[in-house]
JSON list of C-alpha atoms in Angstrom, two decimals:
[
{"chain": "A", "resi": 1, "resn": "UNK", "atom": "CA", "xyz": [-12.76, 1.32, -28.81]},
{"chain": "A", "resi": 2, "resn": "UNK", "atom": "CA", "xyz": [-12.25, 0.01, -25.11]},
{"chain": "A", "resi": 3, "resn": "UNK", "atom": "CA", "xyz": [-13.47, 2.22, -21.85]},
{"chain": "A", "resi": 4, "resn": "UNK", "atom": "CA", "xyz": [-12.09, 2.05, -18.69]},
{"chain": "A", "resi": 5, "resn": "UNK", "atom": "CA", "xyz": [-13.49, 2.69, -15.59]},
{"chain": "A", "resi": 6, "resn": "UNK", "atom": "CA", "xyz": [-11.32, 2.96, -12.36]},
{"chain": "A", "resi": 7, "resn": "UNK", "atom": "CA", "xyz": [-13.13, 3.28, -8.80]},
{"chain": "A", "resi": 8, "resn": "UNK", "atom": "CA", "xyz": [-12.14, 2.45, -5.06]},
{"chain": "A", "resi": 9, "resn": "UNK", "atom": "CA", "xyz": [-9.72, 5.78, -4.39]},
{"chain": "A", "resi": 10, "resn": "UNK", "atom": "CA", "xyz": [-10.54, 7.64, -1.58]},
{"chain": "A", "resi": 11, "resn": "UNK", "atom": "CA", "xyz": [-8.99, 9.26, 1.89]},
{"chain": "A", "resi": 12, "resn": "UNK", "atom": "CA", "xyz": [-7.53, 6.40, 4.17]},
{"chain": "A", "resi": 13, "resn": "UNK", "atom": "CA", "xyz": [-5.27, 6.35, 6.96]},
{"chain": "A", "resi": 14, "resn": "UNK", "atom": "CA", "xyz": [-1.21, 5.10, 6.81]},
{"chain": "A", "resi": 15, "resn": "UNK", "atom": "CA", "xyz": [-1.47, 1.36, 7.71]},
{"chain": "A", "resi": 16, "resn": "UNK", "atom": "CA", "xyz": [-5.10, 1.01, 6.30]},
{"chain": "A", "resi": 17, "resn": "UNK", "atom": "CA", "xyz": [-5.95, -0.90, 3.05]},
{"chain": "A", "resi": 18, "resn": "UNK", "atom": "CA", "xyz": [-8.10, -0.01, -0.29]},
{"chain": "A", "resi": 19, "resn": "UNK", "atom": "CA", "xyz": [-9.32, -2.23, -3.61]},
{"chain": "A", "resi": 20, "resn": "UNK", "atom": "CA", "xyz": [-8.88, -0.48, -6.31]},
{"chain": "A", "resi": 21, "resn": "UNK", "atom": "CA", "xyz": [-11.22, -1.95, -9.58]},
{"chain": "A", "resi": 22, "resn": "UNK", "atom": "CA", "xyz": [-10.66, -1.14, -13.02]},
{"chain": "A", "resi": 23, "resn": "UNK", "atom": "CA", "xyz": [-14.19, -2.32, -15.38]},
{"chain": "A", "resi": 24, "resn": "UNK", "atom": "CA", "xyz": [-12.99, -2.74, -19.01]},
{"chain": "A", "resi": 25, "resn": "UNK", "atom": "CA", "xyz": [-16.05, -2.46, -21.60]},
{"chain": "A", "resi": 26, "resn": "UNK", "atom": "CA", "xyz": [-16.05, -2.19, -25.61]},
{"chain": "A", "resi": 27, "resn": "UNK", "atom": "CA", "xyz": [-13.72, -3.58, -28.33]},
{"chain": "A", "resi": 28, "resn": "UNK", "atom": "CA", "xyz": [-12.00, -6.09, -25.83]},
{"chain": "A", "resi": 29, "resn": "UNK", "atom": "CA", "xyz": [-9.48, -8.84, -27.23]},
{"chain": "A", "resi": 30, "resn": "UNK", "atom": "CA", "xyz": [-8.03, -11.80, -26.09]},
{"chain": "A", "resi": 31, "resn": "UNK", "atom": "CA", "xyz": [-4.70, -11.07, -25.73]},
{"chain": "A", "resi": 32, "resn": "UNK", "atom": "CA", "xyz": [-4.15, -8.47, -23.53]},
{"chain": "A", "resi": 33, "resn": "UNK", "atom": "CA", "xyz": [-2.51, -6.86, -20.11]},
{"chain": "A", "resi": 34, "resn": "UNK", "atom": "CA", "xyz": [-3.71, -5.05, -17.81]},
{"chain": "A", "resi": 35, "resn": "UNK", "atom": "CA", "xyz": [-1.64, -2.58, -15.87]},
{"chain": "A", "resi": 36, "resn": "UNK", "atom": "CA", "xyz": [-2.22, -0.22, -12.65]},
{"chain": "A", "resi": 37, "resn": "UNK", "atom": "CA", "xyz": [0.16, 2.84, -13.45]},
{"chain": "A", "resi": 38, "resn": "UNK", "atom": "CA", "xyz": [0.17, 5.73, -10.41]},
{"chain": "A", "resi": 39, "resn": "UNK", "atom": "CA", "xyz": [1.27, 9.66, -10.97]},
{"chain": "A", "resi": 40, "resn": "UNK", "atom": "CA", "xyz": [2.03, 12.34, -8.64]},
{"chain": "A", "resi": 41, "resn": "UNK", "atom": "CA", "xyz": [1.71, 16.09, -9.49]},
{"chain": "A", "resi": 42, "resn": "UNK", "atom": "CA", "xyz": [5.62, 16.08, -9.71]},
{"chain": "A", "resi": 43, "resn": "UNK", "atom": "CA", "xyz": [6.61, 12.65, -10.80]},
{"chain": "A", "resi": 44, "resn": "UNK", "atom": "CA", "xyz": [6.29, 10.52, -14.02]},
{"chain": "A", "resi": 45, "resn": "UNK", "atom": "CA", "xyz": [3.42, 8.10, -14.45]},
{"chain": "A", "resi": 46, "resn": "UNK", "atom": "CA", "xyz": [5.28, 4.34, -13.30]},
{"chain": "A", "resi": 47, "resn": "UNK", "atom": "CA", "xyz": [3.79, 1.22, -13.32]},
{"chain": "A", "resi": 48, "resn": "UNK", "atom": "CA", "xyz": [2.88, -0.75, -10.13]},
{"chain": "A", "resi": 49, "resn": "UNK", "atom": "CA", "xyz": [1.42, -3.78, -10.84]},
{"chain": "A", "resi": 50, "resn": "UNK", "atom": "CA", "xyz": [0.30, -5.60, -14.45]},
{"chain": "A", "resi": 51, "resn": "UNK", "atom": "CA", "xyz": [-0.99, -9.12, -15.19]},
{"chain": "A", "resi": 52, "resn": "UNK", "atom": "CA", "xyz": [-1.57, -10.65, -18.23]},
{"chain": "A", "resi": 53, "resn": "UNK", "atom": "CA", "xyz": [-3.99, -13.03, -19.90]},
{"chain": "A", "resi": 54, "resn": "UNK", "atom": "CA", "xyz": [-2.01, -15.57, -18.81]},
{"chain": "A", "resi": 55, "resn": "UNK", "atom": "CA", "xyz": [-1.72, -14.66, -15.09]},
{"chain": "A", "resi": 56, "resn": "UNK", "atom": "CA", "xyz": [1.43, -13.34, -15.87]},
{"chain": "A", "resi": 57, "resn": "UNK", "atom": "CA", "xyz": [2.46, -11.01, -13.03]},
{"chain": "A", "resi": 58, "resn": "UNK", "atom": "CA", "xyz": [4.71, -8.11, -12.23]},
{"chain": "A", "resi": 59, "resn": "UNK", "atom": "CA", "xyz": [5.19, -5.23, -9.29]},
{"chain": "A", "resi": 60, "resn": "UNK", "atom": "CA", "xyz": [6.73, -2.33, -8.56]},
{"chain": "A", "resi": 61, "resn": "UNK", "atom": "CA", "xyz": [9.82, -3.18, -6.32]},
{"chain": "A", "resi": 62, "resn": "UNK", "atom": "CA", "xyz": [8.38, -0.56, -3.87]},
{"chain": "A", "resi": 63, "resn": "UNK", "atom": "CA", "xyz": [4.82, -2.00, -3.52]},
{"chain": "A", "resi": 64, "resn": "UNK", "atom": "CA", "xyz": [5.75, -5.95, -3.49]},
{"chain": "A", "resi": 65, "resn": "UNK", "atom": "CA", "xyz": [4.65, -7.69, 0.00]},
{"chain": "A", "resi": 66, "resn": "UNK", "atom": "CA", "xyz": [1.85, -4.89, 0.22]},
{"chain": "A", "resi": 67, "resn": "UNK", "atom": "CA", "xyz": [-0.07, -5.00, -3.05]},
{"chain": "A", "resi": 68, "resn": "UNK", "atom": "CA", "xyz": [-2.06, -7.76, -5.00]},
{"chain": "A", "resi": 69, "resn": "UNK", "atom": "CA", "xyz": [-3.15, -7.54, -8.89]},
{"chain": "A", "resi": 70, "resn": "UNK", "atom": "CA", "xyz": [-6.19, -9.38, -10.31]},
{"chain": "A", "resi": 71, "resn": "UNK", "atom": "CA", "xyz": [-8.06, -10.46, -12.98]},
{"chain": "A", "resi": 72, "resn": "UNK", "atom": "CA", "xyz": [-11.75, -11.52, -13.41]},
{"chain": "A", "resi": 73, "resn": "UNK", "atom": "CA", "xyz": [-12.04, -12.00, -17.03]},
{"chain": "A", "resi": 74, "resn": "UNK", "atom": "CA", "xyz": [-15.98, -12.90, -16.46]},
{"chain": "A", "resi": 75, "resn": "UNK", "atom": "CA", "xyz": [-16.30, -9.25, -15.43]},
{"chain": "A", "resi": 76, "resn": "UNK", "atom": "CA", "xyz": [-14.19, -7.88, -17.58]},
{"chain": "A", "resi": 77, "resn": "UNK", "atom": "CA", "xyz": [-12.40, -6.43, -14.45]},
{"chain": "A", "resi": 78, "resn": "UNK", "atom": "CA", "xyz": [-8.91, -5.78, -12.84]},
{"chain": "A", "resi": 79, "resn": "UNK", "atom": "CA", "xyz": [-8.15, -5.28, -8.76]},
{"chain": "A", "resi": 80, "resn": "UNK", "atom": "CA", "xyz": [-5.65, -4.18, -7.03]},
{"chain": "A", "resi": 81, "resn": "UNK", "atom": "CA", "xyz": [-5.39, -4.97, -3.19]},
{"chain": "A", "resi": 82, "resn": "UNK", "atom": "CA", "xyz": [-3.77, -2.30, -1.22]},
{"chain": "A", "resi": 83, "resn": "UNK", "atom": "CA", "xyz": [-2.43, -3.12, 1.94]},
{"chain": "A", "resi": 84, "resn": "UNK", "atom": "CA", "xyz": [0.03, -1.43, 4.48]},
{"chain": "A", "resi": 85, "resn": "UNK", "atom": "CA", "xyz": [-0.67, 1.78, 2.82]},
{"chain": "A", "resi": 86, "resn": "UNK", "atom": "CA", "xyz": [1.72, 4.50, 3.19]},
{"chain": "A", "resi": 87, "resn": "UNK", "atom": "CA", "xyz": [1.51, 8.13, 2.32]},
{"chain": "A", "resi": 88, "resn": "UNK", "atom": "CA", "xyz": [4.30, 8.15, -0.26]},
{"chain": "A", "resi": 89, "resn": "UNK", "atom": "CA", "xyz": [1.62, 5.76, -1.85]},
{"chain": "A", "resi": 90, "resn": "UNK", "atom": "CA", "xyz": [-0.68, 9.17, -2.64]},
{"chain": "A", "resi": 91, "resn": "UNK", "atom": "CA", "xyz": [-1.35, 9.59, -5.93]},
{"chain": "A", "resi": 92, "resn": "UNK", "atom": "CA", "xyz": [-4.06, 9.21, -8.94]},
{"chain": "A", "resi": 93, "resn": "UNK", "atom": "CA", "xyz": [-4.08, 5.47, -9.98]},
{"chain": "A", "resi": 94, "resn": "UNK", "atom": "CA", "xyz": [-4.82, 5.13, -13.63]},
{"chain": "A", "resi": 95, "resn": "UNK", "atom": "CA", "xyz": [-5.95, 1.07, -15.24]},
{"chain": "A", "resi": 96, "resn": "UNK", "atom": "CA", "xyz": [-4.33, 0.36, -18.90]},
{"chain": "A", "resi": 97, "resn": "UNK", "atom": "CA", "xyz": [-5.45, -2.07, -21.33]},
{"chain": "A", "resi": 98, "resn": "UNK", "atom": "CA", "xyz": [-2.51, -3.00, -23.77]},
{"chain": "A", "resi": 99, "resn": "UNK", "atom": "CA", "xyz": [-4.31, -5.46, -26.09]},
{"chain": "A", "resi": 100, "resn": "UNK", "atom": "CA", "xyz": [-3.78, -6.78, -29.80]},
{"chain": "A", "resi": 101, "resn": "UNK", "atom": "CA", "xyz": [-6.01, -5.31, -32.49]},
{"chain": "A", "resi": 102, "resn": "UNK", "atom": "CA", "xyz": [-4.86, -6.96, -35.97]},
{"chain": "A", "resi": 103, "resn": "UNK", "atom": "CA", "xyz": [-0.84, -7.29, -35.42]},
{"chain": "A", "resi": 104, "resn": "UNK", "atom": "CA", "xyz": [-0.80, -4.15, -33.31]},
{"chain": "A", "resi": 105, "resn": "UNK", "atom": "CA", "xyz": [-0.61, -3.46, -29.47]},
{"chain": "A", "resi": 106, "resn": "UNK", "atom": "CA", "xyz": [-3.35, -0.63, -28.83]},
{"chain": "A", "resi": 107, "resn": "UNK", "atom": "CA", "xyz": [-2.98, 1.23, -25.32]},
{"chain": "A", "resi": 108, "resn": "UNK", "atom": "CA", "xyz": [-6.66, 2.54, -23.36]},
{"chain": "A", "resi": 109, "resn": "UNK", "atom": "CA", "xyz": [-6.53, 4.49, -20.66]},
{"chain": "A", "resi": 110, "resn": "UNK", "atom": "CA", "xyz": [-8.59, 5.23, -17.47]},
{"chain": "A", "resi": 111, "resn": "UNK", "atom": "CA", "xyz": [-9.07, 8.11, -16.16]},
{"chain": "A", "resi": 112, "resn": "UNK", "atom": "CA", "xyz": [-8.17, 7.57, -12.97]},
{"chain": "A", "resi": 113, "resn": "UNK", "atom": "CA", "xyz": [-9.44, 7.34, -8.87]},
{"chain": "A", "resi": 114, "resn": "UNK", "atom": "CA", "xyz": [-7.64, 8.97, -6.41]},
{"chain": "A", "resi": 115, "resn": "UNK", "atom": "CA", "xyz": [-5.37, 7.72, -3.34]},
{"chain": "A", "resi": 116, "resn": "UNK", "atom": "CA", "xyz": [-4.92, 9.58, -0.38]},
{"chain": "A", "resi": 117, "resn": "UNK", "atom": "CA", "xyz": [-3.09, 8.16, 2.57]},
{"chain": "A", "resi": 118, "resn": "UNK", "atom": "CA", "xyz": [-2.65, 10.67, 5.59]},
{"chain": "A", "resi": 119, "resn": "UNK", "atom": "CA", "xyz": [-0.21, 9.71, 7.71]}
]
């Protein structure tokens, strides 16, 4: 089994910035992706930013220019650098782990911090 732990939401203002961390513990493997994934009460969970093993990385369309993915595989941790927030960024940002456990990809989820940007 792998836990993750998201932290680093909170209340900021439109234009302000936030670091979001996600601390992976447990059953970790080697080849793996990490991936920040946002929901609003009325829209389907989408990815925003993901990085893999390799340094591998991909972004939202809507968030590229603004936000920054991570990796500190000493720690066992994932960022994301928020910048030029805006308040259609609001929501509850959930961390995957999408690792291989013997042939198979295994998703672990977060349970999420959450991102409130007032305008």
């Amino acid at each position: 089994q792998v836990q993750l732990v998201e932290s680093g939401g909170r209340l900021v203002q439109a234009g302000g910035s936030l670091r979001l961390s996600c601390a992976a513990s447990g059953s970790l493997r080697r080849q793996n992706a990490m991936v920040w994934y946002r929901q609003t009460p009325d829209e389907q969970r989408e990815s925003v930013a993901g990085i893999t093993y390799g340094g591998s990385i991909t972004y939202l369309d809507a968030v590229k220019g603004r936000f920054t993915i991570s990796r500190d595989d000493d720690k066992n941790t994932v960022y994301l650098q928020m910048n030029s927030l805006k308040p259609e960024d609001t929501a509850v940002y959930y961390c995957k782990r999408h690792q291989l456990e013997d042939s198979t990809w295994v998703d672990y989820w977060g349970k999420g911090t959450q991102v409130t940007v007032s305008s």
